[in-house]
mmCIF file of C-alpha atoms and ligand atoms in Angstrom:
data_model
loop_
_atom_site.group_PDB
_atom_site.id
_atom_site.type_symbol
_atom_site.label_atom_id
_atom_site.label_comp_id
_atom_site.label_asym_id
_atom_site.label_seq_id
_atom_site.Cartn_x
_atom_site.Cartn_y
_atom_site.Cartn_z
ATOM 1 C CA MET A 1 2.342 47.076 -203.073
ATOM 2 C CA LYS A 2 -0.883 48.686 -201.844
ATOM 3 C CA LEU A 3 -1.854 51.669 -203.989
ATOM 4 C CA PRO A 4 -3.710 54.724 -202.609
ATOM 5 C CA THR A 5 -6.555 53.883 -204.952
ATOM 6 C CA GLY A 6 -6.624 50.223 -203.904
ATOM 7 C CA GLN A 7 -5.623 48.470 -207.154
ATOM 8 C CA SER A 8 -3.770 45.188 -206.784
ATOM 9 C CA GLY A 9 -1.100 43.804 -209.115
ATOM 10 C CA CYS A 10 1.635 46.400 -208.581
ATOM 11 C CA PHE A 11 4.940 45.059 -207.277
ATOM 12 C CA PHE A 12 8.108 46.928 -206.380
ATOM 13 C CA TYR A 13 11.470 45.125 -206.168
ATOM 14 C CA PRO A 14 14.097 47.593 -204.918
ATOM 15 C CA GLY A 15 17.644 46.604 -205.840
ATOM 16 C CA ALA A 16 16.545 43.700 -208.044
ATOM 17 C CA PHE A 17 19.724 44.167 -210.135
ATOM 18 C CA ASP A 18 22.993 44.436 -208.195
ATOM 19 C CA ARG A 19 25.764 46.805 -209.243
ATOM 20 C CA ASP A 20 27.544 44.302 -211.504
ATOM 21 C CA GLN A 21 24.286 43.329 -213.185
ATOM 22 C CA GLN A 22 23.438 47.010 -213.691
ATOM 23 C CA LYS A 23 26.891 47.627 -215.252
ATOM 24 C CA SER A 24 26.436 44.749 -217.619
ATOM 25 C CA LEU A 25 22.898 45.816 -218.509
ATOM 26 C CA VAL A 26 24.134 49.341 -219.305
ATOM 27 C CA GLU A 27 26.820 47.904 -221.606
ATOM 28 C CA THR A 28 24.189 45.803 -223.357
ATOM 29 C CA ILE A 29 21.877 48.801 -223.750
ATOM 30 C CA ARG A 30 24.768 50.855 -225.145
ATOM 31 C CA SER A 31 25.256 48.286 -227.896
ATOM 32 C CA VAL A 32 21.497 48.252 -228.583
ATOM 33 C CA LEU A 33 21.630 52.060 -228.907
ATOM 34 C CA GLN A 34 24.482 51.840 -231.405
ATOM 35 C CA ALA A 35 22.174 49.877 -233.700
ATOM 36 C CA ALA A 36 19.007 51.825 -232.776
ATOM 37 C CA PRO A 37 20.012 55.368 -231.766
ATOM 38 C CA LEU A 38 18.018 57.468 -229.309
ATOM 39 C CA TYR A 39 15.715 59.888 -231.128
ATOM 40 C CA GLN A 40 13.483 62.723 -229.996
ATOM 41 C CA PRO A 41 9.816 61.719 -230.166
ATOM 42 C CA VAL A 42 7.099 64.378 -230.506
ATOM 43 C CA MET A 43 3.536 64.494 -229.196
ATOM 44 C CA PRO A 44 0.701 63.584 -231.565
ATOM 45 C CA ARG A 45 -1.015 66.605 -233.188
ATOM 46 C CA THR A 46 0.925 69.347 -231.369
ATOM 47 C CA GLY A 47 4.364 68.093 -232.420
ATOM 48 C CA LYS A 48 5.712 69.183 -229.017
ATOM 49 C CA PRO A 49 8.931 67.257 -228.302
ATOM 50 C CA PHE A 50 9.140 64.898 -225.330
ATOM 51 C CA SER A 51 11.898 65.859 -222.893
ATOM 52 C CA VAL A 52 12.858 62.173 -222.829
ATOM 53 C CA ARG A 53 14.747 60.612 -225.762
ATOM 54 C CA MET A 54 13.710 57.114 -226.806
ATOM 55 C CA SER A 55 14.622 53.942 -228.639
ATOM 56 C CA ASN A 56 13.421 50.335 -228.453
ATOM 57 C CA CYS A 57 14.429 46.747 -228.743
ATOM 58 C CA GLY A 58 12.198 43.782 -229.521
ATOM 59 C CA THR A 59 10.038 42.769 -232.470
ATOM 60 C CA LEU A 60 7.926 45.886 -231.908
ATOM 61 C CA GLY A 61 8.828 49.327 -230.608
ATOM 62 C CA TRP A 62 6.642 52.103 -229.205
ATOM 63 C CA VAL A 63 6.878 55.342 -231.168
ATOM 64 C CA SER A 64 5.164 58.719 -231.045
ATOM 65 C CA ASP A 65 5.021 61.292 -233.818
ATOM 66 C CA LYS A 66 2.544 63.817 -235.246
ATOM 67 C CA ASP A 67 0.335 60.944 -236.474
ATOM 68 C CA GLY A 68 -0.073 59.349 -233.050
ATOM 69 C CA TYR A 69 1.257 56.695 -230.691
ATOM 70 C CA ARG A 70 1.794 53.187 -232.047
ATOM 71 C CA TYR A 71 3.953 50.073 -232.086
ATOM 72 C CA GLN A 72 6.014 49.391 -235.191
ATOM 73 C CA PRO A 73 8.733 46.872 -236.178
ATOM 74 C CA THR A 74 11.275 49.471 -237.362
ATOM 75 C CA HIS A 75 13.125 52.537 -236.058
ATOM 76 C CA PRO A 76 11.344 55.737 -237.186
ATOM 77 C CA VAL A 77 14.596 57.470 -238.229
ATOM 78 C CA THR A 78 16.845 54.685 -239.555
ATOM 79 C CA GLY A 79 14.047 52.438 -240.870
ATOM 80 C CA GLU A 80 15.954 49.412 -239.501
ATOM 81 C CA PRO A 81 14.327 46.615 -237.460
ATOM 82 C CA TRP A 82 14.755 47.064 -233.705
ATOM 83 C CA PRO A 83 17.556 44.976 -232.105
ATOM 84 C CA ALA A 84 16.547 41.914 -230.060
ATOM 85 C CA ILE A 85 15.595 42.213 -226.395
ATOM 86 C CA PRO A 86 18.715 41.338 -224.344
ATOM 87 C CA ALA A 87 18.724 37.964 -222.548
ATOM 88 C CA ALA A 88 18.979 39.546 -219.069
ATOM 89 C CA LEU A 89 15.679 41.353 -219.652
ATOM 90 C CA LYS A 90 13.947 38.253 -220.988
ATOM 91 C CA GLU A 91 15.120 36.440 -217.859
ATOM 92 C CA LEU A 92 13.656 39.187 -215.667
ATOM 93 C CA TRP A 93 10.328 38.872 -217.503
ATOM 94 C CA ALA A 94 10.317 35.095 -217.005
ATOM 95 C CA VAL A 95 10.752 35.621 -213.253
ATOM 96 C CA VAL A 96 8.167 38.383 -212.711
ATOM 97 C CA ALA A 97 5.639 37.375 -215.398
ATOM 98 C CA PRO A 98 6.054 33.578 -215.569
ATOM 99 C CA ASP A 99 2.551 32.910 -216.901
ATOM 100 C CA CYS A 100 2.757 35.418 -219.739
ATOM 101 C CA ARG A 101 3.995 35.028 -223.291
ATOM 102 C CA GLU A 102 7.412 36.556 -223.993
ATOM 103 C CA PRO A 103 7.785 40.350 -224.168
ATOM 104 C CA GLU A 104 7.610 41.860 -227.661
ATOM 105 C CA ALA A 105 8.686 45.408 -226.905
ATOM 106 C CA CYS A 106 11.234 47.070 -224.664
ATOM 107 C CA LEU A 107 11.008 50.852 -224.678
ATOM 108 C CA ILE A 108 14.267 52.593 -223.770
ATOM 109 C CA ASN A 109 13.759 56.047 -222.222
ATOM 110 C CA TRP A 110 16.747 58.310 -221.644
ATOM 111 C CA TYR A 111 16.298 61.205 -219.196
ATOM 112 C CA ALA A 112 18.651 64.178 -219.085
ATOM 113 C CA PRO A 113 18.784 65.674 -215.550
ATOM 114 C CA ASP A 114 15.896 68.071 -216.242
ATOM 115 C CA ALA A 115 13.651 65.630 -218.153
ATOM 116 C CA LYS A 116 10.222 64.536 -216.887
ATOM 117 C CA MET A 117 7.409 62.309 -218.081
ATOM 118 C CA GLY A 118 3.816 63.532 -217.812
ATOM 119 C CA MET A 119 1.086 61.437 -216.185
ATOM 120 C CA HIS A 120 -0.106 58.768 -218.625
ATOM 121 C CA GLN A 121 -1.550 55.276 -218.941
ATOM 122 C CA ASP A 122 0.228 52.576 -220.964
ATOM 123 C CA ARG A 123 -2.700 51.612 -223.163
ATOM 124 C CA ASP A 124 -1.430 51.272 -226.720
ATOM 125 C CA GLU A 125 -1.056 47.491 -226.409
ATOM 126 C CA LYS A 126 -3.675 45.105 -227.828
ATOM 127 C CA THR A 127 -3.712 43.152 -224.575
ATOM 128 C CA PHE A 128 -3.509 44.268 -220.963
ATOM 129 C CA ASP A 129 -3.233 40.693 -219.668
ATOM 130 C CA ALA A 130 0.530 40.958 -219.256
ATOM 131 C CA PRO A 131 2.126 43.479 -216.890
ATOM 132 C CA VAL A 132 4.467 46.297 -217.845
ATOM 133 C CA VAL A 133 7.856 45.555 -216.265
ATOM 134 C CA SER A 134 10.122 48.535 -215.640
ATOM 135 C CA VAL A 135 13.857 48.708 -214.817
ATOM 136 C CA SER A 136 15.593 51.896 -213.638
ATOM 137 C CA LEU A 137 19.307 52.623 -214.223
ATOM 138 C CA GLY A 138 21.324 55.688 -213.224
ATOM 139 C CA ASP A 139 20.100 58.649 -211.198
ATOM 140 C CA ASP A 140 17.123 58.351 -208.831
ATOM 141 C CA ALA A 141 13.734 59.562 -210.082
ATOM 142 C CA LEU A 142 10.433 60.360 -208.420
ATOM 143 C CA PHE A 143 7.679 58.132 -209.852
ATOM 144 C CA LYS A 144 4.129 59.338 -209.276
ATOM 145 C CA LEU A 145 1.468 56.645 -209.285
ATOM 146 C CA GLY A 146 -2.284 57.169 -209.258
ATOM 147 C CA GLY A 147 -5.408 55.178 -209.977
ATOM 148 C CA THR A 148 -7.194 54.378 -213.209
ATOM 149 C CA GLN A 149 -8.891 57.802 -213.334
ATOM 150 C CA ARG A 150 -6.866 60.895 -214.112
ATOM 151 C CA GLY A 151 -6.745 63.384 -211.255
ATOM 152 C CA GLY A 152 -7.350 60.954 -208.377
ATOM 153 C CA PRO A 153 -5.115 60.393 -205.345
ATOM 154 C CA THR A 154 -1.463 59.578 -206.039
ATOM 155 C CA GLU A 155 1.589 58.402 -204.201
ATOM 156 C CA SER A 156 5.230 58.945 -205.074
ATOM 157 C CA ILE A 157 7.963 56.319 -205.077
ATOM 158 C CA ARG A 158 11.627 57.190 -205.429
ATOM 159 C CA LEU A 159 13.076 54.799 -208.016
ATOM 160 C CA ALA A 160 16.802 54.056 -207.747
ATOM 161 C CA SER A 161 19.243 52.298 -210.051
ATOM 162 C CA GLY A 162 18.559 48.568 -210.189
ATOM 163 C CA ASP A 163 14.944 48.840 -209.014
ATOM 164 C CA VAL A 164 12.209 46.915 -210.809
ATOM 165 C CA LEU A 165 8.547 47.948 -210.838
ATOM 166 C CA VAL A 166 5.832 45.648 -212.178
ATOM 167 C CA MET A 167 2.394 47.022 -213.053
ATOM 168 C CA GLY A 168 -0.045 44.242 -213.813
ATOM 169 C CA GLY A 169 -3.552 43.118 -212.949
ATOM 170 C CA GLU A 170 -5.743 45.921 -211.635
ATOM 171 C CA SER A 171 -2.789 48.319 -211.639
ATOM 172 C CA ARG A 172 -2.013 47.759 -215.338
ATOM 173 C CA LEU A 173 -3.902 50.893 -216.437
ATOM 174 C CA CYS A 174 -3.034 53.143 -213.507
ATOM 175 C CA PHE A 175 -1.856 56.656 -214.369
ATOM 176 C CA HIS A 176 1.822 57.306 -213.672
ATOM 177 C CA GLY A 177 4.649 59.663 -214.554
ATOM 178 C CA ILE A 178 8.092 60.921 -213.601
ATOM 179 C CA THR A 179 8.014 64.191 -211.669
ATOM 180 C CA ARG A 180 11.735 64.802 -211.374
ATOM 181 C CA LEU A 181 15.216 63.312 -211.355
ATOM 182 C CA TYR A 182 17.779 63.565 -208.571
ATOM 183 C CA PRO A 183 20.917 64.253 -210.640
ATOM 184 C CA GLY A 184 24.177 62.968 -209.190
ATOM 185 C CA THR A 185 22.612 60.262 -206.995
ATOM 186 C CA SER A 186 24.146 57.422 -209.038
ATOM 187 C CA THR A 187 27.623 56.816 -210.469
ATOM 188 C CA LEU A 188 26.458 54.047 -212.814
ATOM 189 C CA LEU A 189 26.331 56.116 -216.008
ATOM 190 C CA ASP A 190 29.179 58.288 -217.344
ATOM 191 C CA ALA A 191 27.041 61.413 -217.106
ATOM 192 C CA PRO A 192 24.091 62.537 -214.953
ATOM 193 C CA GLY A 193 20.797 61.147 -216.199
ATOM 194 C CA ARG A 194 18.634 58.074 -216.096
ATOM 195 C CA ILE A 195 17.678 55.145 -218.297
ATOM 196 C CA ASN A 196 14.306 53.446 -217.890
ATOM 197 C CA LEU A 197 13.479 50.205 -219.663
ATOM 198 C CA THR A 198 9.864 49.030 -219.952
ATOM 199 C CA LEU A 199 9.085 45.541 -221.196
ATOM 200 C CA ARG A 200 5.658 44.866 -222.680
ATOM 201 C CA ARG A 201 3.570 42.251 -224.406
ATOM 202 C CA VAL A 202 1.863 44.079 -227.268
ATOM 203 C CA THR A 203 -0.263 41.466 -229.083
ATOM 204 C CA ALA A 204 -2.667 39.008 -227.495
HETATM 205 C C1 LIG B 1 9.909 55.777 -216.101
HETATM 206 N N1 LIG B 1 7.963 54.528 -216.602
HETATM 207 O O1 LIG B 1 10.049 55.098 -215.072
HETATM 208 C C2 LIG B 1 8.640 55.742 -216.864
HETATM 209 N N2 LIG B 1 5.094 52.613 -217.463
HETATM 210 O O2 LIG B 1 10.783 56.516 -216.531
HETATM 211 C C3 LIG B 1 6.764 54.235 -217.136
HETATM 212 O O3 LIG B 1 6.189 54.989 -217.886
HETATM 213 C C4 LIG B 1 6.148 52.968 -216.769
HETATM 214 O O4 LIG B 1 7.683 52.513 -215.014
HETATM 215 C C5 LIG B 1 4.433 51.483 -217.152
HETATM 216 C C6 LIG B 1 4.843 50.666 -216.133
HETATM 217 C C7 LIG B 1 5.944 50.995 -215.404
HETATM 218 C C8 LIG B 1 6.616 52.172 -215.721
HETATM 219 FE FE1 LIG B 2 4.349 54.261 -218.646
#
């Protein structure tokens, strides 16, 4: 995909997971969330809560609290190790990032209908050699994608259930965020809302 700012390495695969695959992925994520419940992260310093609730699977999980952003091997509330990354997601990684070592972290973001995600870069990993691979499930969302400098030109992509977005290469550090959801556009989940999964390699 050609970005407004010209970076290469960003790939969009609409409908990469069909309906049955999405259903099965949701069931798998539900069982992950039974072991590692969604919690409400807060912003470093300010302690302002995110509107998105989060959990993780993998050997490392991304967490945010008053002390900062980091990866850690255990759930911040239960203290338990994160569950393993489901096979279907490891298979996706092998297809879209065949030359990279296996993913270590899968961040699970849950959006209520009014939740958003501010513009950010994914830069807490020790290596940027591997892409971030994202899967959307449930209601459509508007994804805003810019360049590597905050405040530059952006474009918006409407992400639907089953879509996969890969941000690697020059696009790995591009700013991005979720502007809004379109509640009621998917019947995949029992209630309005959206799940986003992002797979990452954290260590070199
Ligand atoms: C979301 N996604 O789609 C938020 N990050 O809800 C991300 O923050 C993201 O989709 C890095 C690469 C791809 C992404
Ligand atoms: Fe991100």
